[in-house]
Amino acid sequence: MNTVFVVGTAGSGKSTLTSAYGDWLRSQDKFVVLVNLDPAVQVIPYEPDVDIRDFVDYERIMSTRRLGPNAALIASIREAARHVEEIREEVNSYNADYVIVDTPGQLELFAFRQEGYILAENIGFKDRKAMVFVLDPMFCNVVKNFISSMFLSASVYFSLGMPMVHALNKIDAISPEDVEKLEAWSESFDTLLLDLENMTRGRLMSFSREIAETLRDIIASMPIVPVSSMTMEGLSELHATLTRFLLEEDLELR
Ligand SMILES: Nc1nc2c(ncn2[C@@H]2O[C@H](COP(=O)(O)OP(=O)(O)OP(=O)(O)O)[C@@H](O)[C@H]2O)c(=O)[nH]1
Ligand SMILES: [Mg+2]
């Protein structure tokens, strides 16, 4: 059983990619289980097999504890972590080939809180887990935002410690030149620095440069795979990259 956690900033397309990648795997005759870990979601573009909303009631938590939307999310994820054994049992009971876990829009809930870590630790088997960090090209097609995104994904990697692949999503909605530009930033550090120097100035430039230098090896070690969850383009490449990462992880931990 391989488990893939889909993480990323709000609206980057995590749920749509969960659905699309699930469909793609099923088209390859894989037995797939989809897990929703977003307690507050109302409409999901797929039918979750395991749903955190069966274990926590976000609306009730918000009204009975008189919490605001974000505090209620934190309380919900805390409540969910108390059910982690049941969630794990339910996931494992399917004995699936692939488990794809869709995480909440509020990235920090899953990536930086202890409860998220507990869920990530307990769902799936230790040596067979990877993360897909979904990049939104509407945000990261500006060089300093690209660096911010790499910084954020590196923090998530640092926090959860699973192998990570970047999926540059929504490529159907941007130009091929933009896709190439983003790929070039991830593949050539010189190109990234050059564009940084052309597009930022003064203190911002030296700061971005310092961050980029720090992230250099991390960026190089985490490939960016362009995909579209709408047209399914790039999903076979995403799968191949994930498979390679899962295999390496398996060998490394053996
Ligand atoms: N054109 C295009 N739109 C996409 C793609 N993937 C997602 N979207 C759109 O992006 C918006 C957000 O998608 P979601 O899948 O809900 O994103 P999310 O990251 O799960 O959002 P939150 O869970 O709320 O953070 C929706 O309007 C999707 O239709 C894609 O590959 N191409
Ligand atoms: Mg979502």
PDB file of C-alpha atoms in Angstrom, residues 151-250:
ATOM      1  CA  PHE A 151      10.599  27.950   0.984  1.00  0.00           C
ATOM      2  CA  LEU A 152       7.150  26.866   2.083  1.00  0.00           C
ATOM      3  CA  SER A 153       7.409  23.414   0.558  1.00  0.00           C
ATOM      4  CA  ALA A 154      10.862  22.995   2.112  1.00  0.00           C
ATOM      5  CA  SER A 155       9.314  23.863   5.500  1.00  0.00           C
ATOM      6  CA  VAL A 156       6.617  21.246   4.954  1.00  0.00           C
ATOM      7  CA  TYR A 157       9.275  18.734   3.989  1.00  0.00           C
ATOM      8  CA  PHE A 158      11.252  19.652   7.080  1.00  0.00           C
ATOM      9  CA  SER A 159       8.147  19.266   9.240  1.00  0.00           C
ATOM     10  CA  LEU A 160       6.791  15.966   7.897  1.00  0.00           C
ATOM     11  CA  GLY A 161       9.982  14.396   6.555  1.00  0.00           C
ATOM     12  CA  MET A 162       8.488  12.421   3.676  1.00  0.00           C
ATOM     13  CA  PRO A 163       9.837  12.410   0.133  1.00  0.00           C
ATOM     14  CA  MET A 164       8.244  15.240  -1.788  1.00  0.00           C
ATOM     15  CA  VAL A 165       7.423  15.940  -5.412  1.00  0.00           C
ATOM     16  CA  HIS A 166       6.138  19.307  -6.651  1.00  0.00           C
ATOM     17  CA  ALA A 167       3.159  19.205  -8.985  1.00  0.00           C
ATOM     18  CA  LEU A 168       2.834  22.403 -10.988  1.00  0.00           C
ATOM     19  CA  ASN A 169      -0.934  22.271 -11.395  1.00  0.00           C
ATOM     20  CA  LYS A 170      -3.365  24.089 -13.742  1.00  0.00           C
ATOM     21  CA  ILE A 171      -0.990  24.071 -16.715  1.00  0.00           C
ATOM     22  CA  ASP A 172      -4.045  24.063 -18.979  1.00  0.00           C
ATOM     23  CA  ALA A 173      -4.692  27.602 -17.750  1.00  0.00           C
ATOM     24  CA  ILE A 174      -1.229  29.076 -18.378  1.00  0.00           C
ATOM     25  CA  SER A 175       0.959  29.468 -21.446  1.00  0.00           C
ATOM     26  CA  PRO A 176       3.565  26.838 -22.391  1.00  0.00           C
ATOM     27  CA  GLU A 177       6.173  29.623 -22.011  1.00  0.00           C
ATOM     28  CA  ASP A 178       5.180  30.083 -18.377  1.00  0.00           C
ATOM     29  CA  VAL A 179       5.454  26.336 -17.782  1.00  0.00           C
ATOM     30  CA  GLU A 180       8.932  26.370 -19.314  1.00  0.00           C
ATOM     31  CA  LYS A 181       9.938  29.384 -17.228  1.00  0.00           C
ATOM     32  CA  LEU A 182       8.891  27.654 -13.995  1.00  0.00           C
ATOM     33  CA  GLU A 183      10.657  24.445 -14.980  1.00  0.00           C
ATOM     34  CA  ALA A 184      13.798  26.389 -15.815  1.00  0.00           C
ATOM     35  CA  TRP A 185      13.757  28.014 -12.362  1.00  0.00           C
ATOM     36  CA  SER A 186      13.703  24.595 -10.736  1.00  0.00           C
ATOM     37  CA  GLU A 187      16.264  23.015 -13.048  1.00  0.00           C
ATOM     38  CA  SER A 188      18.836  25.786 -13.390  1.00  0.00           C
ATOM     39  CA  PHE A 189      19.922  27.786 -10.396  1.00  0.00           C
ATOM     40  CA  ASP A 190      21.677  30.306 -12.678  1.00  0.00           C
ATOM     41  CA  THR A 191      18.421  31.017 -14.519  1.00  0.00           C
ATOM     42  CA  LEU A 192      16.648  31.486 -11.204  1.00  0.00           C
ATOM     43  CA  LEU A 193      19.299  33.928  -9.983  1.00  0.00           C
ATOM     44  CA  LEU A 194      19.349  35.813 -13.262  1.00  0.00           C
ATOM     45  CA  ASP A 195      15.571  36.307 -13.244  1.00  0.00           C
ATOM     46  CA  LEU A 196      15.727  37.271  -9.587  1.00  0.00           C
ATOM     47  CA  GLU A 197      18.274  39.946 -10.376  1.00  0.00           C
ATOM     48  CA  ASN A 198      16.162  41.215 -13.264  1.00  0.00           C
ATOM     49  CA  MET A 199      12.905  41.280 -11.380  1.00  0.00           C
ATOM     50  CA  THR A 200      13.731  42.352  -7.850  1.00  0.00           C
ATOM     51  CA  ARG A 201      15.744  45.189  -6.419  1.00  0.00           C
ATOM     52  CA  GLY A 202      17.695  46.272  -3.367  1.00  0.00           C
ATOM     53  CA  ARG A 203      17.018  44.637  -0.054  1.00  0.00           C
ATOM     54  CA  LEU A 204      14.353  42.344  -1.501  1.00  0.00           C
ATOM     55  CA  MET A 205      16.792  41.045  -4.085  1.00  0.00           C
ATOM     56  CA  SER A 206      19.563  40.258  -1.626  1.00  0.00           C
ATOM     57  CA  PHE A 207      17.077  38.648   0.743  1.00  0.00           C
ATOM     58  CA  SER A 208      15.521  36.517  -2.028  1.00  0.00           C
ATOM     59  CA  ARG A 209      19.000  35.597  -3.181  1.00  0.00           C
ATOM     60  CA  GLU A 210      19.997  34.433   0.276  1.00  0.00           C
ATOM     61  CA  ILE A 211      16.873  32.285   0.562  1.00  0.00           C
ATOM     62  CA  ALA A 212      17.445  30.880  -2.921  1.00  0.00           C
ATOM     63  CA  GLU A 213      21.048  29.991  -2.066  1.00  0.00           C
ATOM     64  CA  THR A 214      19.859  28.200   1.064  1.00  0.00           C
ATOM     65  CA  LEU A 215      17.272  26.255  -0.900  1.00  0.00           C
ATOM     66  CA  ARG A 216      19.513  25.449  -3.844  1.00  0.00           C
ATOM     67  CA  ASP A 217      20.049  21.756  -3.082  1.00  0.00           C
ATOM     68  CA  ILE A 218      16.518  21.233  -1.858  1.00  0.00           C
ATOM     69  CA  ILE A 219      15.052  22.730  -5.047  1.00  0.00           C
ATOM     70  CA  ALA A 220      17.328  20.508  -7.116  1.00  0.00           C
ATOM     71  CA  SER A 221      16.303  17.396  -5.195  1.00  0.00           C
ATOM     72  CA  MET A 222      12.539  17.900  -5.525  1.00  0.00           C
ATOM     73  CA  PRO A 223      11.443  17.795  -9.126  1.00  0.00           C
ATOM     74  CA  ILE A 224       8.600  19.883 -10.505  1.00  0.00           C
ATOM     75  CA  VAL A 225       6.149  17.939 -12.621  1.00  0.00           C
ATOM     76  CA  PRO A 226       3.743  20.046 -14.703  1.00  0.00           C
ATOM     77  CA  VAL A 227       0.193  18.658 -14.535  1.00  0.00           C
ATOM     78  CA  SER A 228      -3.377  19.572 -15.209  1.00  0.00           C
ATOM     79  CA  SER A 229      -6.052  18.082 -12.993  1.00  0.00           C
ATOM     80  CA  MET A 230      -8.572  19.201 -15.597  1.00  0.00           C
ATOM     81  CA  THR A 231      -7.081  17.618 -18.734  1.00  0.00           C
ATOM     82  CA  MET A 232      -5.112  14.848 -16.900  1.00  0.00           C
ATOM     83  CA  GLU A 233      -1.962  15.993 -18.694  1.00  0.00           C
ATOM     84  CA  GLY A 234       1.241  15.102 -16.841  1.00  0.00           C
ATOM     85  CA  LEU A 235      -0.344  12.602 -14.452  1.00  0.00           C
ATOM     86  CA  SER A 236       1.622   9.664 -15.832  1.00  0.00           C
ATOM     87  CA  GLU A 237       4.855  11.666 -15.305  1.00  0.00           C
ATOM     88  CA  LEU A 238       3.734  12.558 -11.795  1.00  0.00           C
ATOM     89  CA  HIS A 239       3.066   8.900 -11.115  1.00  0.00           C
ATOM     90  CA  ALA A 240       6.457   7.846 -12.495  1.00  0.00           C
ATOM     91  CA  THR A 241       8.246  10.406 -10.310  1.00  0.00           C
ATOM     92  CA  LEU A 242       6.295   9.384  -7.230  1.00  0.00           C
ATOM     93  CA  THR A 243       6.992   5.720  -7.919  1.00  0.00           C
ATOM     94  CA  ARG A 244      10.713   6.446  -8.155  1.00  0.00           C
ATOM     95  CA  PHE A 245      10.631   8.416  -4.895  1.00  0.00           C
ATOM     96  CA  LEU A 246       8.642   5.740  -3.071  1.00  0.00           C
ATOM     97  CA  LEU A 247      11.066   3.092  -4.241  1.00  0.00           C
ATOM     98  CA  GLU A 248      14.095   5.116  -3.131  1.00  0.00           C
ATOM     99  CA  GLU A 249      12.483   5.724   0.248  1.00  0.00           C
ATOM    100  CA  ASP A 250      11.767   2.028   0.596  1.00  0.00           C
TER     101      ASP A 250
END
